[in-house]
Coordinates of C-alpha atoms in Angstrom, one line a residue:
Chain A
X13 CA 68.3 128.4 117.0
X14 CA 70.7 130.5 119.1
X15 CA 72.1 133.5 117.4
X16 CA 75.9 133.3 117.2
X17 CA 78.9 135.5 116.5
X18 CA 82.2 134.5 114.9
X19 CA 85.2 134.3 117.2
X20 CA 88.7 133.3 116.4
X21 CA 91.8 132.0 118.2
X22 CA 95.1 130.6 117.2
X23 CA 93.4 127.5 115.7
X24 CA 91.0 129.4 113.5
X25 CA 87.4 130.6 113.5
X26 CA 84.3 129.2 115.2
X27 CA 80.8 130.2 116.2
X28 CA 80.0 131.3 119.8
X29 CA 76.5 132.2 121.2
X30 CA 76.0 135.9 120.5
X31 CA 75.4 136.9 124.1
X32 CA 78.1 134.8 125.7
X33 CA 80.9 136.6 127.5
X34 CA 83.3 133.8 126.8
X35 CA 85.2 133.4 123.6
X36 CA 86.7 130.9 121.2
X37 CA 88.8 128.7 123.5
X38 CA 85.9 128.2 125.9
X39 CA 83.6 127.3 123.0
X40 CA 86.1 124.7 121.8
X41 CA 86.2 123.3 125.4
X42 CA 82.4 123.1 125.5
X43 CA 82.5 121.1 122.3
X44 CA 85.5 119.0 123.2
X45 CA 84.4 117.9 126.7
X46 CA 80.7 116.8 126.8
X47 CA 81.6 114.4 129.6
X48 CA 79.6 114.9 132.8
X49 CA 77.4 117.9 132.3
X50 CA 78.9 119.2 135.6
X51 CA 80.6 122.5 135.7
X52 CA 83.5 123.5 138.0
X53 CA 82.2 124.4 141.4
X54 CA 81.0 128.0 142.1
X55 CA 83.5 128.3 145.0
X56 CA 86.3 127.5 142.5
X57 CA 85.1 130.0 139.9
X58 CA 84.8 132.7 142.5
X59 CA 88.3 132.0 143.8
X60 CA 89.6 132.0 140.2
X61 CA 88.1 135.4 139.5
X62 CA 89.6 136.7 142.7
X63 CA 93.0 135.3 141.7
X64 CA 92.7 137.1 138.4
X65 CA 91.8 140.3 140.2
X66 CA 94.8 139.9 142.6
X67 CA 97.1 139.2 139.6
X68 CA 96.0 142.4 137.8
X69 CA 96.5 144.5 141.0
X70 CA 99.9 142.9 141.5
X71 CA 100.9 143.5 137.9
X72 CA 99.8 147.2 138.2
X73 CA 101.8 147.6 141.4
X74 CA 104.8 146.2 139.6
X75 CA 104.1 148.5 136.6
X76 CA 104.0 145.7 134.1
X77 CA 100.3 146.2 133.4
X78 CA 98.9 149.6 132.5
X79 CA 96.5 151.2 134.9
X80 CA 93.6 151.6 132.4
X81 CA 93.6 148.0 131.5
X82 CA 94.4 146.9 135.0
X83 CA 91.6 148.8 136.6
X84 CA 89.2 147.6 133.9
X85 CA 90.2 144.0 134.7
X86 CA 89.6 144.7 138.4
X87 CA 86.2 146.2 137.7
X88 CA 85.3 143.2 135.5
X89 CA 86.2 140.8 138.3
X90 CA 84.2 142.8 140.8
X91 CA 81.2 142.8 138.5
X92 CA 81.4 139.1 138.1
X93 CA 81.9 138.4 141.8
X94 CA 78.7 140.4 142.5
X95 CA 76.6 138.2 140.2
X96 CA 74.5 135.6 141.9
X97 CA 74.6 133.4 138.8
X98 CA 78.3 134.0 137.9
X99 CA 78.5 130.3 137.1
X100 CA 76.5 130.7 133.9
X101 CA 79.6 132.3 132.3
X102 CA 81.7 129.2 133.1
X103 CA 80.1 126.3 131.2
X104 CA 83.2 124.1 130.8
X105 CA 82.9 120.5 132.1
X106 CA 85.0 119.3 135.1
X107 CA 86.4 116.5 133.0
X108 CA 88.5 118.6 130.6
X109 CA 92.2 119.1 130.1
X110 CA 94.0 117.9 133.2
X111 CA 95.7 121.2 133.8
X112 CA 92.4 123.1 133.8
X113 CA 93.6 125.3 130.9
X114 CA 90.1 125.5 129.5
X115 CA 88.7 126.9 132.8
X116 CA 91.6 129.3 133.1
X117 CA 91.0 130.5 129.5
X118 CA 87.3 130.7 130.2
X119 CA 88.0 133.1 133.0
X120 CA 90.5 135.1 130.9
X121 CA 88.0 135.4 128.1
X122 CA 85.1 136.4 130.2
X123 CA 87.1 139.0 132.2
X124 CA 88.8 140.3 129.0
X125 CA 85.4 140.8 127.3
X126 CA 83.9 142.7 130.2
X127 CA 87.1 144.7 130.8
X128 CA 87.3 145.7 127.2
X129 CA 83.9 147.3 127.6
X130 CA 85.2 149.4 130.6
X131 CA 88.5 150.3 129.1
X132 CA 89.2 152.5 126.2
X133 CA 91.6 149.9 124.9
X134 CA 91.2 146.3 124.0
X135 CA 91.9 143.9 126.9
X136 CA 93.4 140.7 125.7
X137 CA 92.7 137.4 127.5
X138 CA 96.2 136.1 127.3
X139 CA 98.3 139.3 127.0
X140 CA 96.6 141.3 129.8
X141 CA 94.3 139.2 132.0
X142 CA 96.7 136.2 132.0
X143 CA 99.8 138.4 132.2
X144 CA 102.7 136.7 134.1
X145 CA 100.5 133.6 134.7
X146 CA 100.1 130.2 133.3
X147 CA 97.2 127.7 133.7
X148 CA 99.8 125.6 135.4
X149 CA 100.3 127.9 138.3
X150 CA 96.8 129.6 138.2
X151 CA 94.8 126.4 138.6
X152 CA 96.9 124.8 141.5
X153 CA 96.8 128.3 143.1
X154 CA 93.0 128.5 142.8
X155 CA 92.6 125.0 144.2
X156 CA 94.5 126.2 147.3
X157 CA 92.7 129.5 147.5
X158 CA 89.2 128.1 147.1
X159 CA 90.0 125.3 149.6
X160 CA 91.5 127.8 152.1
X161 CA 88.5 130.0 151.9
X162 CA 86.1 127.0 152.3
X163 CA 88.2 125.7 155.2
X164 CA 88.7 129.0 157.1
X165 CA 85.4 130.6 156.6
X166 CA 83.0 127.7 156.3
X167 CA 84.1 124.3 157.5
X168 CA 86.0 125.2 160.6
X169 CA 83.3 127.6 161.9
X170 CA 80.7 124.9 161.1
X171 CA 82.6 122.3 163.1
X172 CA 83.1 124.7 166.0
X173 CA 79.4 125.4 166.0
X174 CA 78.7 121.7 166.1
X175 CA 81.0 121.2 169.0
X176 CA 79.3 124.0 170.8
X177 CA 75.9 122.5 170.2
X178 CA 77.0 119.1 171.5
X179 CA 78.6 120.5 174.6
X180 CA 75.4 122.5 175.5
X181 CA 73.3 119.4 174.8
X182 CA 75.6 117.2 176.9
X183 CA 75.0 119.5 179.9
X184 CA 71.2 119.3 179.4
X185 CA 71.2 115.5 179.4
X186 CA 73.9 115.0 182.1
X187 CA 71.3 113.6 184.6
X188 CA 70.6 110.6 182.4
X189 CA 72.4 107.3 182.5
X190 CA 72.0 104.8 179.7
X191 CA 73.2 101.3 178.9
X192 CA 76.6 101.5 177.4
X193 CA 77.2 99.2 174.4
X194 CA 80.2 97.3 173.1
X195 CA 79.9 95.1 170.0
X196 CA 76.3 96.5 169.9
X197 CA 75.8 94.4 173.1
X198 CA 74.8 95.6 176.5
X199 CA 77.7 96.8 178.6
X200 CA 78.3 98.9 181.7
X201 CA 76.2 102.1 182.1
X202 CA 77.4 105.5 180.7
X203 CA 76.3 109.0 181.3
X204 CA 74.5 110.3 178.3
X205 CA 76.7 113.4 178.6
X206 CA 79.7 111.1 178.4
X207 CA 78.5 109.7 175.0
X208 CA 78.0 113.2 173.7
X209 CA 81.2 114.6 175.0
X210 CA 83.1 111.8 173.3
X211 CA 81.6 113.1 170.0
X212 CA 82.7 116.6 170.9
X213 CA 86.2 115.4 171.7
X214 CA 86.4 113.5 168.4
X215 CA 85.4 116.6 166.6
X216 CA 87.9 118.8 168.4
X217 CA 90.6 116.4 167.3
X218 CA 89.3 116.7 163.7
X219 CA 89.5 120.5 164.1
X220 CA 93.2 120.2 165.1
X221 CA 93.8 118.0 162.0
X222 CA 92.1 120.5 159.7
X223 CA 93.9 123.5 161.2
X224 CA 97.2 121.8 160.8
X225 CA 96.7 121.8 157.0
X226 CA 95.9 125.5 156.9
X227 CA 99.5 126.8 156.6
X228 CA 100.2 124.5 153.6
X229 CA 96.9 125.2 151.9
X230 CA 97.6 128.9 152.2
X231 CA 100.9 128.4 150.4
X232 CA 100.6 129.2 146.7
X233 CA 102.1 128.1 143.3
X234 CA 101.4 131.5 141.7
X235 CA 104.5 133.0 140.3
X236 CA 105.9 129.6 139.1
X237 CA 104.1 130.1 135.7
X238 CA 104.5 127.2 133.2
X239 CA 106.8 124.7 135.0
X240 CA 107.9 126.4 138.2
X241 CA 110.7 128.5 136.9
X242 CA 108.6 131.7 136.9
X243 CA 109.4 132.5 133.3
X244 CA 107.5 135.5 131.9
X245 CA 106.5 136.8 135.4
X246 CA 108.0 139.8 137.2
X247 CA 110.6 138.7 139.7
X248 CA 108.5 140.1 142.6
X249 CA 105.1 138.9 141.2
X250 CA 104.7 135.9 143.5
X251 CA 105.1 137.9 146.7
X252 CA 103.1 140.9 145.5
X253 CA 100.4 138.6 144.3
X254 CA 100.2 136.7 147.6
X255 CA 100.0 140.0 149.6
X256 CA 97.3 141.4 147.4
X257 CA 95.3 138.2 147.5
X258 CA 95.6 138.3 151.3
X259 CA 94.1 141.7 151.4
X260 CA 91.2 140.6 149.1
X261 CA 90.4 137.4 151.0
X262 CA 91.4 138.2 154.6
X263 CA 93.5 135.1 154.6
X264 CA 97.3 135.1 155.0
X265 CA 98.6 133.6 151.8
X266 CA 102.3 133.2 151.0
X267 CA 104.3 132.1 147.9
X268 CA 105.8 128.6 147.9
X269 CA 109.5 128.2 148.6
X270 CA 109.5 125.8 145.7
X271 CA 107.0 126.3 142.9
X272 CA 108.0 123.1 141.1
X273 CA 106.6 121.0 144.0
X274 CA 103.2 122.8 144.0
X275 CA 102.8 122.6 140.3
X276 CA 104.0 119.1 139.8
X277 CA 102.0 117.7 142.7
X278 CA 98.8 118.1 144.7
X279 CA 100.1 116.7 148.0
X280 CA 98.4 119.4 150.1
X281 CA 95.1 118.8 148.5
X282 CA 95.5 115.1 149.2
X283 CA 96.4 115.9 152.8
X284 CA 93.4 118.2 153.3
X285 CA 91.1 115.6 151.6
X286 CA 92.5 113.0 154.1
X287 CA 91.7 115.3 157.0
X288 CA 88.2 115.9 155.6
X289 CA 87.7 112.1 155.1
X290 CA 88.7 111.6 158.8
X291 CA 86.1 114.2 159.7
X292 CA 83.6 112.3 157.6
X293 CA 84.3 109.1 159.5
X294 CA 83.6 111.0 162.8
X295 CA 80.4 112.4 161.5
X296 CA 79.4 109.0 160.2
X297 CA 79.9 107.5 163.7
X298 CA 77.8 110.3 165.3
X299 CA 75.1 109.9 162.7
X300 CA 75.0 106.1 163.2
X301 CA 75.0 106.5 167.0
X302 CA 72.0 108.9 166.7
X303 CA 70.2 106.4 164.4
X304 CA 70.7 103.5 166.8
X305 CA 69.7 105.6 169.8
X306 CA 66.6 106.8 167.9
X307 CA 65.6 103.4 166.6
X308 CA 62.2 102.1 167.4
X309 CA 60.2 103.8 168.8
X310 CA 58.8 100.5 170.2
X311 CA 61.0 97.6 168.8
X312 CA 64.3 99.5 168.8
X313 CA 66.5 101.0 171.4
X314 CA 64.2 104.0 171.7
X315 CA 66.6 106.0 173.9
X316 CA 66.0 109.3 172.2
X317 CA 63.5 110.9 169.8
X318 CA 65.0 113.0 167.1
X319 CA 63.0 116.0 165.9
X320 CA 60.4 114.8 163.4
X321 CA 61.1 116.6 160.1
X322 CA 59.0 114.9 157.5
X323 CA 56.8 111.8 157.0
X324 CA 59.0 108.8 156.7
X325 CA 57.0 106.5 154.4
X326 CA 54.8 106.7 151.4
X327 CA 52.9 103.7 152.5
X328 CA 53.3 103.3 156.3
X329 CA 51.3 106.1 158.0
X330 CA 52.9 107.7 161.0
X331 CA 56.4 106.5 160.4
X332 CA 59.1 109.1 161.0
X333 CA 62.7 108.3 160.0
X334 CA 66.0 109.8 161.2
X335 CA 66.4 111.6 157.9
X336 CA 69.2 114.0 158.9
X337 CA 71.6 111.4 160.2
X338 CA 70.9 109.4 157.1
X339 CA 71.7 112.4 154.9
X340 CA 74.9 113.0 156.9
X341 CA 75.9 109.4 156.6
X342 CA 75.5 109.5 152.9
X343 CA 77.4 112.8 152.6
X344 CA 80.2 111.2 154.6
X345 CA 80.2 108.2 152.3
X346 CA 80.6 110.6 149.4
X347 CA 83.5 112.3 151.0
X348 CA 85.2 109.0 151.6
X349 CA 84.7 108.3 147.9
X350 CA 85.9 111.8 146.9
X351 CA 89.1 111.1 148.9
X352 CA 89.8 108.0 146.8
X353 CA 89.4 110.0 143.6
X354 CA 91.6 112.8 145.0
X355 CA 94.3 110.3 146.0
X356 CA 94.4 108.9 142.5
X357 CA 94.5 112.5 141.2
X358 CA 97.4 113.3 143.5
X359 CA 99.3 110.4 142.0
X360 CA 98.9 111.9 138.6
X361 CA 101.8 114.3 138.7
X362 CA 104.1 113.6 135.8
X363 CA 107.4 115.5 136.1
X364 CA 106.5 119.2 136.2
X365 CA 102.6 119.1 136.2
X366 CA 99.8 117.3 137.9
X367 CA 97.2 116.6 135.2
X368 CA 94.0 115.8 137.2
X369 CA 93.6 119.3 138.6
X370 CA 90.0 120.1 137.8
X371 CA 88.8 116.7 139.2
X372 CA 90.8 117.3 142.4
X373 CA 89.4 120.8 142.7
X374 CA 85.8 119.6 142.2
X375 CA 86.0 116.7 144.6
X376 CA 87.9 118.6 147.3
X377 CA 85.5 121.5 147.3
X378 CA 82.6 119.1 147.2
X379 CA 84.0 117.3 150.3
X380 CA 84.5 120.6 152.2
X381 CA 81.0 121.8 151.3
X382 CA 79.4 118.5 152.2
X383 CA 81.1 118.4 155.5
X384 CA 80.2 122.0 156.3
X385 CA 76.5 121.6 155.5
X386 CA 76.4 118.2 157.3
X387 CA 78.0 119.5 160.5
X388 CA 75.5 122.4 160.5
X389 CA 72.5 120.1 159.8
X390 CA 73.3 117.4 162.3
X391 CA 73.9 119.9 165.0
X392 CA 70.9 122.1 164.4
X393 CA 68.3 119.6 163.1
X394 CA 69.2 116.5 165.1
X395 CA 71.4 116.9 168.2
X396 CA 70.1 120.3 169.4
X397 CA 66.5 119.1 169.4
X398 CA 66.4 115.5 170.4
X399 CA 64.5 114.4 173.5
X400 CA 65.5 111.6 175.9
X401 CA 63.1 108.7 176.5
X402 CA 63.8 108.4 180.2
X403 CA 61.4 105.5 180.8
X404 CA 63.0 103.4 178.0
X405 CA 66.6 104.0 179.1
X406 CA 65.9 103.3 182.8
X407 CA 63.9 100.1 182.0
X408 CA 66.8 98.8 180.0
X409 CA 69.4 100.0 182.4
X410 CA 68.0 98.3 185.5
X411 CA 67.4 95.0 183.8
X412 CA 70.9 95.0 182.3
X413 CA 72.6 91.9 183.8
X414 CA 76.0 93.5 183.2
X415 CA 75.3 95.8 186.1
X416 CA 76.3 92.9 188.3
X417 CA 79.9 93.7 187.4
X418 CA 79.8 96.2 190.2
X419 CA 79.3 93.3 192.7
X420 CA 82.5 91.5 191.6
X421 CA 84.7 93.1 194.3
X422 CA 82.2 92.1 197.0
X423 CA 81.0 88.6 196.0
X424 CA 83.5 87.5 193.4
X425 CA 83.2 86.9 189.6
X426 CA 81.6 83.4 189.8
X427 CA 78.8 84.4 192.1
X428 CA 78.2 87.6 190.1
X429 CA 77.9 85.5 186.9
X430 CA 75.3 83.3 188.6
X431 CA 73.2 86.4 189.5
X432 CA 73.6 87.8 185.9
X433 CA 72.4 84.5 184.3
X434 CA 69.4 84.3 186.7
X435 CA 68.5 87.9 186.1
X436 CA 68.6 87.5 182.4
X437 CA 66.7 84.1 182.5
X438 CA 64.0 85.5 184.7
X439 CA 63.9 88.9 183.1
X440 CA 64.2 90.6 186.5
X441 CA 66.1 93.6 187.7
X442 CA 69.6 92.6 188.9
X443 CA 69.0 94.2 192.3
X444 CA 66.0 91.9 193.0
X445 CA 68.0 88.8 192.0
X446 CA 71.1 89.9 194.0
X447 CA 68.9 90.5 197.1
X448 CA 67.5 87.0 196.8
X449 CA 70.9 85.3 196.1
X450 CA 73.2 87.1 198.5
X451 CA 73.2 88.4 202.1
X452 CA 73.9 92.0 201.1
X453 CA 71.2 94.3 202.4
X454 CA 68.9 96.1 199.9
X455 CA 70.2 99.5 200.9
X456 CA 73.8 98.5 200.2
X457 CA 72.8 96.9 196.9
X458 CA 71.1 100.1 195.8
X459 CA 74.3 101.9 196.5
X460 CA 76.5 99.4 194.8
X461 CA 74.3 99.1 191.7
X462 CA 73.6 102.8 191.3
X463 CA 74.2 103.3 187.6
X464 CA 75.4 106.8 188.1
X465 CA 78.2 105.6 190.4
X466 CA 79.2 103.1 187.7
X467 CA 79.9 105.8 185.2
X468 CA 83.0 107.0 187.0
X469 CA 86.2 105.1 188.0
Chain B
X12 CA 99.6 143.2 154.6
X13 CA 96.4 145.3 155.0
X14 CA 93.8 142.6 155.7
X15 CA 90.2 143.2 156.4
X16 CA 90.8 142.5 160.0
X17 CA 93.6 145.0 160.1
X18 CA 91.4 147.6 158.2
X19 CA 88.6 146.9 160.7
X20 CA 91.0 147.8 163.6
X21 CA 91.8 151.0 161.9
X22 CA 88.1 151.8 161.4
X23 CA 87.6 151.1 165.1
X24 CA 90.4 153.5 166.1
X25 CA 89.4 156.1 163.7
X26 CA 91.7 158.9 162.5
X27 CA 93.8 160.7 165.0
X28 CA 93.1 164.1 163.6
X29 CA 89.4 163.3 163.1
X30 CA 89.9 163.7 159.4
X31 CA 87.0 162.5 157.3
X32 CA 88.1 159.7 155.0
X33 CA 85.1 158.1 153.4
X34 CA 87.3 156.5 150.8
X35 CA 89.0 154.5 153.5
X36 CA 85.7 153.4 154.9
X37 CA 84.5 152.6 151.4
X38 CA 87.5 150.4 150.8
X39 CA 86.8 148.6 154.1
X40 CA 83.2 148.0 153.1
X41 CA 84.3 146.9 149.6
X42 CA 86.7 144.5 151.2
X43 CA 83.9 143.1 153.3
X44 CA 81.7 142.6 150.2
X45 CA 84.7 141.0 148.4
X46 CA 85.1 138.4 151.2
X47 CA 81.3 137.8 151.4
X48 CA 81.2 137.3 147.6
X49 CA 83.6 134.4 147.9
X50 CA 81.4 132.5 150.3
X51 CA 78.6 130.3 149.1
X52 CA 76.4 129.9 152.2
X53 CA 74.1 132.7 153.2
X54 CA 74.8 132.1 156.8
X55 CA 78.5 132.6 156.3
X56 CA 77.8 135.8 154.3
X57 CA 75.6 136.9 157.2
X58 CA 78.5 136.4 159.6
X59 CA 80.8 138.6 157.5
X60 CA 78.3 141.5 157.2
X61 CA 77.2 141.1 160.9
X62 CA 80.9 141.5 161.9
X63 CA 81.1 144.7 159.8
X64 CA 77.9 146.0 161.5
X65 CA 79.5 145.4 164.9
X66 CA 82.8 147.1 163.9
X67 CA 81.0 150.2 162.7
X68 CA 78.5 150.3 165.6
X69 CA 81.2 149.9 168.2
X70 CA 83.0 152.7 166.6
X71 CA 79.9 154.9 166.6
X72 CA 79.5 154.3 170.3
X73 CA 83.1 154.8 171.3
X74 CA 83.5 158.2 172.9
X75 CA 87.3 157.9 172.5
X76 CA 86.9 158.1 168.7
X77 CA 86.6 161.4 167.0
X78 CA 83.1 162.6 166.5
X79 CA 83.4 163.3 162.8
X80 CA 84.7 159.8 162.2
X81 CA 81.9 158.3 164.3
X82 CA 79.4 160.2 162.2
X83 CA 80.9 158.8 159.0
X84 CA 80.6 155.3 160.4
X85 CA 77.0 156.0 161.5
X86 CA 76.2 157.2 158.0
X87 CA 77.5 154.0 156.5
X88 CA 76.2 151.6 159.0
X89 CA 73.1 150.9 157.0
X90 CA 75.1 149.3 154.2
X91 CA 76.3 146.1 156.0
X92 CA 73.1 146.1 158.1
X93 CA 70.9 145.8 155.0
X94 CA 73.1 143.1 153.6
X95 CA 73.1 141.2 156.9
X96 CA 69.3 141.4 156.9
X97 CA 69.2 140.0 153.4
X98 CA 71.2 136.9 154.5
X99 CA 69.5 136.4 157.9
X100 CA 67.4 133.4 156.9
X101 CA 67.4 131.3 160.1
X102 CA 65.9 132.2 163.4
X103 CA 69.1 132.5 165.4
X104 CA 70.6 134.9 162.8
X105 CA 67.4 137.0 162.9
X106 CA 67.4 137.0 166.7
X107 CA 71.1 138.1 166.7
X108 CA 70.4 140.9 164.2
X109 CA 67.3 142.0 166.2
X110 CA 69.5 142.1 169.3
X111 CA 71.9 144.4 167.6
X112 CA 69.1 146.6 166.3
X113 CA 67.4 146.9 169.7
X114 CA 70.8 147.7 171.2
X115 CA 71.2 150.4 168.6
X116 CA 67.9 152.0 169.5
X117 CA 68.6 151.9 173.2
X118 CA 72.2 152.8 173.3
X119 CA 72.3 155.5 170.6
X120 CA 75.1 157.9 171.3
X121 CA 73.7 161.2 172.4
X122 CA 76.5 163.4 171.2
X123 CA 76.2 162.6 167.5

């Protein structure tokens, strides 16, 4: 049996594991919320500790928190941030009080306990670590801070990296033409680089969408305290806090013009989730295009061969599957699902407080992380290394009856349709059938039906 | 606001009077660690430390910066370099780091 110590809070005494850094309120939350077994994401916990550090530094600058206690709090935060397994001190379930008070108090208790060891005086979780703050502004702030960090330092660079990989790959496959497809049916030829650059263009648009959310996600509720009025905080706390946090994170944060809006709603999180969902849709399209192009190798399209990463079947020897695009497609599906949960969460602001904050935080950070890792994986493990099956794409390309479209201006739609039907029926290249059914010399037909020429206006 | 980026610029410029200020450099490197500690992926941590290596190394090689300050930067260069090595897990990161280290060996400033 685990050894315990007795802790007390305003509701009385209870037993806490002897070595735990957290205290009574965290222990109550552990007991009250055995819902999912999932803890708050590490990115959120790290951002929360940084918020507490910035708050202590701001309060010291404003001379409302003594230097001894303040420095002890800062040191405690630094020690926690340096831990690889910091999450072990944050055991509260995601599905807890809607304001995230349990997680805020978890941080206050852990930091206070460590800080008390470093300071000659007792550091109190509420009176010192949480000075001038409320869970109601700390948690919305931490959602924004953690999401801003994930967006600026992880997701955007990952998408930029993917765009770069696609553009380089497009250059390397620019000499290949392949059958274009609409409705999954054969259509006019396209350059393989055109297909890839379309993906890159989609991703660039997604980057614009994500960057457009950055100013809003870098706007903070901190300083609004309980309901947005700022009661119990120093008048300059919000500005000083944002500046300090900016120094710690290298991201330009600013206080909200209206704290009530950022505490009572989660509109920015919904917007960012929407932009992330849009990115997921793009990645899903890219993943599915890759899967189709890689299908076969004999009975599918077989246009490309993705890098073989692992055996694909436990029973069929030699089978290799497009595992990375599949993983990315699943991650994209999860992000789309997360967005629905976040949308419902965003609707759950009643008067002065949104009460689905931990769920929003968890799903938003999950989406950002899934997209970051997916973008890296699909770029480095699928797109960068695929090879083109030139024989397959050319065989399909030259037998494609739709090529005859290029003859429309010369022989008219009706005659072209006859040639297409004959080519399809006899399974012959269009050029051979056109030579037999028209007076156009072979050389001119070769020029007219050159797939490369058909990929430009 | 004194962001890491801003602090990095000041490191690059060095101190006008060539005054040793290791506290300032320590603050910069602490800030770099603080930013890296907020990131979850090793490759992103690597980028943060690699940038710090580049800032310090460019300063060390810059003849327009005071010699004392360049020496201080050289003395502290190993810190972000070791961290970057810890987080260089994939081949491209390792190659990038190797390139920097080769450059360090070949372009070492002679006047330090």
